[in-house]
Amino acid sequence: MEKTMDFRTPALDALAHEVIPEQHFEFSAATARDRFFNDTRMLDVKQWVHNAFRTNPKSMLDHMLGNLAFTGSEDLLDLGCGNGFVLEHLRPHFADGSITGLDIAPAVLAAAAERLNGTATPCRWIEGSADDLSLLDTDAFDRVMANYMIHYVPDLDRCFAEVRRVLRPGGLFQLTTDRTDSMLEMYDVHFTALKAMAAPEDLFKATPKGRLSLANGAPQLRKHFQHVETVTWQDQLRFTDPAPFMRFYQVGHNHCCASSEPDERLSDDFFTELRDRVNAQVERAIKTNGYFAVTKYTGSFLCR
Ligand SMILES: C[S@@+](CC[C@H](N)C(=O)[O-])C[C@H]1O[C@@H](n2cnc3c(N)ncnc32)[C@H](O)[C@@H]1O
């Protein structure tokens, strides 16, 4: 029988309580399109690190395959499909079906089209926002996915109503997101460094996924779907060299959102010192424990 990995400990729970702020960052879809996903760098770094440093033998893609229960010929809509990394891996499991990938950012959408170019599964690529699916027919899809993107969507109720409309009877909507205390060790070293630098108070905020997290999303989805099930999945990234973690922190997470948008209070020197202070803590953890751990609490809502 498959073993479910559980990385939670009372010490991590206590740390989460101490470290993760109530308030979270908020970014618009336009910021996502023009700043975060105007090229594939952020996604490339995240996808590499999440895979190369994981310790759960069951990958996120395995988790999704379990959820989506493909039979081989499903029509799938992927909202915020990014560079098509997930689609590439899932595609053989519904090779006789079809793919529709929608994203607000043309650069990553082009990368997805390139990645899937030449497959026998028909693909359609749409540039647009997930809360306007007016280009799509009613009852057109067997599966709809929205992975790690819903916090950017301006009108969540409209998005969920639209997903309901385009989903065939008996179809499944998978919405994948994190808990706000996911990767709390990264936030811990980041906030410790910010405190030591007496940084502006408004930088002490949780991930923008707090807008619809694994902890608070179900009631929002129940307004539109009769059945909403939460399926959780954990992992722990372990780094024995600070360099890949620092790339993940800086490029993949914009220094836990501190460098997400231009801020004249924060100079290049500020970010150099911030990285030095974070790096020193990661080095210390590696020296003491053999590795620096980053624990992930993530999962999916399965909506019918
Ligand atoms: C963190 S990435 C996730 C990509 C992909 N789903 C994955 O899991 O690898 C978030 C994606 O959502 C897209 N996005 C942001 N706002 C959007 C919106 N309102 N409608 C559609 N896509 C959006 C971004 O351009 C980006 O590609």
Short mmCIF file of C-alpha atoms in Angstrom, two decimals, residues 62 89 94 107 175 258 277:
data_model
loop_
_atom_site.label_atom_id
_atom_site.label_comp_id
_atom_site.label_asym_id
_atom_site.label_seq_id
_atom_site.Cartn_x
_atom_site.Cartn_y
_atom_site.Cartn_z
CA ASP A 62 1.37 11.69 -9.25
CA HIS A 89 3.35 15.20 -17.99
CA PHE A 94 -5.59 11.22 -21.93
CA ALA A 107 5.06 34.57 -23.07
CA LEU A 175 -8.16 23.49 -7.98
CA ALA A 258 9.49 41.71 -1.20
CA ARG A 277 21.40 37.32 5.89
#
